[in-house]
Amino acid sequence: MPDNLKKHECSFLPPGGVYIVPSGRDNKGWMLIIQREATEKDLEENSHLEDIGDVIWRTELEITHCPYCGKVLFECPAPEPKKYGKFRHIDSSGWSSKVL
């Protein structure tokens, strides 16, 4: 993730590959991102990857609370909670990315 991106700073987040960032959907809600980043070994095994740190796969999930510390990140209006929780998985291990 770019260093200049606003992130939820939580001391309970696992190191590397787990981020909590604004969802970008009308500045409402947050996104839990879990991603697998390429290592040197991955580059040797997969000719589609070019650099260490390339994202191999990524899962994004809309959240309103931090699942690690419980902090409320976005107060969801009463009828709105059913509109949150969308998710997607992106596989970038091949020549082109696939949203699953």
C-alpha positions as YAML, in Angstrom:
chain: A
units: angstrom
residues:
- id: 1
  name: MET
  ca: [0.00, 0.00, 0.00]
- id: 2
  name: PRO
  ca: [1.28, 3.50, -0.73]
- id: 3
  name: ASP
  ca: [2.65, 5.22, 2.37]
- id: 4
  name: ASN
  ca: [0.69, 8.42, 1.67]
- id: 5
  name: LEU
  ca: [-2.68, 6.61, 1.82]
- id: 6
  name: LYS
  ca: [-4.75, 7.40, 4.92]
- id: 7
  name: LYS
  ca: [-4.91, 4.23, 7.03]
- id: 8
  name: HIS
  ca: [-6.42, 3.15, 10.32]
- id: 9
  name: GLU
  ca: [-3.46, 2.74, 12.65]
- id: 10
  name: CYS
  ca: [-4.11, -0.17, 14.97]
- id: 11
  name: SER
  ca: [-1.49, -1.82, 17.17]
- id: 12
  name: PHE
  ca: [-3.32, -5.15, 16.81]
- id: 13
  name: LEU
  ca: [-3.00, -5.37, 12.99]
- id: 14
  name: PRO
  ca: [-0.85, -8.28, 11.84]
- id: 15
  name: PRO
  ca: [2.42, -7.19, 10.21]
- id: 16
  name: GLY
  ca: [2.49, -6.98, 6.41]
- id: 17
  name: GLY
  ca: [-0.33, -7.50, 3.97]
- id: 18
  name: VAL
  ca: [-3.25, -6.33, 6.17]
- id: 19
  name: TYR
  ca: [-4.53, -2.77, 5.83]
- id: 20
  name: ILE
  ca: [-7.59, -0.79, 6.84]
- id: 21
  name: VAL
  ca: [-8.24, 2.19, 4.54]
- id: 22
  name: PRO
  ca: [-11.21, 4.41, 3.60]
- id: 23
  name: SER
  ca: [-13.44, 2.62, 1.06]
- id: 24
  name: GLY
  ca: [-13.58, 5.55, -1.35]
- id: 25
  name: ARG
  ca: [-17.34, 5.11, -1.66]
- id: 26
  name: ASP
  ca: [-18.55, 8.67, -1.07]
- id: 27
  name: ASN
  ca: [-16.15, 8.84, 1.89]
- id: 28
  name: LYS
  ca: [-18.40, 6.37, 3.70]
- id: 29
  name: GLY
  ca: [-17.12, 3.26, 5.37]
- id: 30
  name: TRP
  ca: [-13.75, 1.60, 5.42]
- id: 31
  name: MET
  ca: [-12.16, -1.33, 3.67]
- id: 32
  name: LEU
  ca: [-10.24, -4.24, 5.21]
- id: 33
  name: ILE
  ca: [-7.62, -5.31, 2.68]
- id: 34
  name: ILE
  ca: [-5.72, -8.56, 2.99]
- id: 35
  name: GLN
  ca: [-3.17, -9.16, 0.27]
- id: 36
  name: ARG
  ca: [-0.34, -11.52, -0.59]
- id: 37
  name: GLU
  ca: [2.74, -9.73, -1.88]
- id: 38
  name: ALA
  ca: [5.42, -11.41, -4.01]
- id: 39
  name: THR
  ca: [8.69, -12.55, -2.49]
- id: 40
  name: GLU
  ca: [11.89, -13.43, -4.33]
- id: 41
  name: LYS
  ca: [10.83, -17.09, -4.31]
- id: 42
  name: ASP
  ca: [7.48, -16.14, -5.91]
- id: 43
  name: LEU
  ca: [9.32, -14.33, -8.71]
- id: 44
  name: GLU
  ca: [11.35, -17.48, -9.42]
- id: 45
  name: GLU
  ca: [8.19, -19.62, -9.58]
- id: 46
  name: ASN
  ca: [5.88, -17.28, -11.53]
- id: 47
  name: SER
  ca: [6.99, -15.55, -14.74]
- id: 48
  name: HIS
  ca: [3.98, -13.18, -14.62]
- id: 49
  name: LEU
  ca: [5.32, -11.42, -11.52]
- id: 50
  name: GLU
  ca: [7.97, -8.75, -12.08]
- id: 51
  name: ASP
  ca: [8.98, -7.23, -8.73]
- id: 52
  name: ILE
  ca: [9.17, -8.15, -5.08]
- id: 53
  name: GLY
  ca: [6.07, -6.64, -3.48]
- id: 54
  name: ASP
  ca: [3.80, -7.15, -6.51]
- id: 55
  name: VAL
  ca: [0.34, -8.12, -5.32]
- id: 56
  name: ILE
  ca: [-0.42, -11.79, -6.08]
- id: 57
  name: TRP
  ca: [-3.96, -11.73, -4.70]
- id: 58
  name: ARG
  ca: [-6.05, -9.29, -2.71]
- id: 59
  name: THR
  ca: [-9.32, -9.55, -0.80]
- id: 60
  name: GLU
  ca: [-11.26, -6.38, 0.02]
- id: 61
  name: LEU
  ca: [-14.14, -6.23, 2.52]
- id: 62
  name: GLU
  ca: [-16.20, -3.17, 3.49]
- id: 63
  name: ILE
  ca: [-16.23, -2.64, 7.25]
- id: 64
  name: THR
  ca: [-17.60, -0.12, 9.72]
- id: 65
  name: HIS
  ca: [-15.50, -1.25, 12.74]
- id: 66
  name: CYS
  ca: [-11.90, -2.40, 13.06]
- id: 67
  name: PRO
  ca: [-12.00, -6.20, 13.47]
- id: 68
  name: TYR
  ca: [-8.80, -6.09, 15.53]
- id: 69
  name: CYS
  ca: [-9.42, -3.33, 18.11]
- id: 70
  name: GLY
  ca: [-13.19, -2.77, 17.74]
- id: 71
  name: LYS
  ca: [-12.92, 0.97, 17.06]
- id: 72
  name: VAL
  ca: [-15.92, 2.45, 15.22]
- id: 73
  name: LEU
  ca: [-14.56, 3.73, 11.91]
- id: 74
  name: PHE
  ca: [-17.86, 4.74, 10.33]
- id: 75
  name: GLU
  ca: [-21.21, 5.24, 12.04]
- id: 76
  name: CYS
  ca: [-23.71, 3.64, 9.69]
- id: 77
  name: PRO
  ca: [-27.23, 5.25, 9.57]
- id: 78
  name: ALA
  ca: [-30.10, 2.97, 10.70]
- id: 79
  name: PRO
  ca: [-31.36, 1.51, 7.40]
- id: 80
  name: GLU
  ca: [-27.89, 1.55, 5.83]
- id: 81
  name: PRO
  ca: [-26.09, -1.45, 7.44]
- id: 82
  name: LYS
  ca: [-27.48, -3.87, 4.87]
- id: 83
  name: LYS
  ca: [-25.73, -1.83, 2.15]
- id: 84
  name: TYR
  ca: [-22.30, -2.48, 3.70]
- id: 85
  name: GLY
  ca: [-20.19, -5.59, 3.78]
- id: 86
  name: LYS
  ca: [-19.58, -5.93, 0.06]
- id: 87
  name: PHE
  ca: [-16.42, -7.83, -0.78]
- id: 88
  name: ARG
  ca: [-14.31, -8.97, -3.72]
- id: 89
  name: HIS
  ca: [-11.25, -11.08, -4.33]
- id: 90
  name: ILE
  ca: [-8.72, -10.14, -7.02]
- id: 91
  name: ASP
  ca: [-6.30, -12.75, -8.36]
- id: 92
  name: SER
  ca: [-3.27, -11.11, -9.98]
- id: 93
  name: SER
  ca: [-1.09, -14.22, -10.20]
- id: 94
  name: GLY
  ca: [-1.56, -14.62, -13.96]
- id: 95
  name: TRP
  ca: [-1.06, -12.50, -17.04]
- id: 96
  name: SER
  ca: [-4.16, -10.43, -16.21]
- id: 97
  name: SER
  ca: [-6.07, -9.84, -12.99]
- id: 98
  name: LYS
  ca: [-9.38, -11.59, -12.35]
- id: 99
  name: VAL
  ca: [-12.03, -10.31, -9.97]
- id: 100
  name: LEU
  ca: [-13.65, -13.32, -8.34]
...
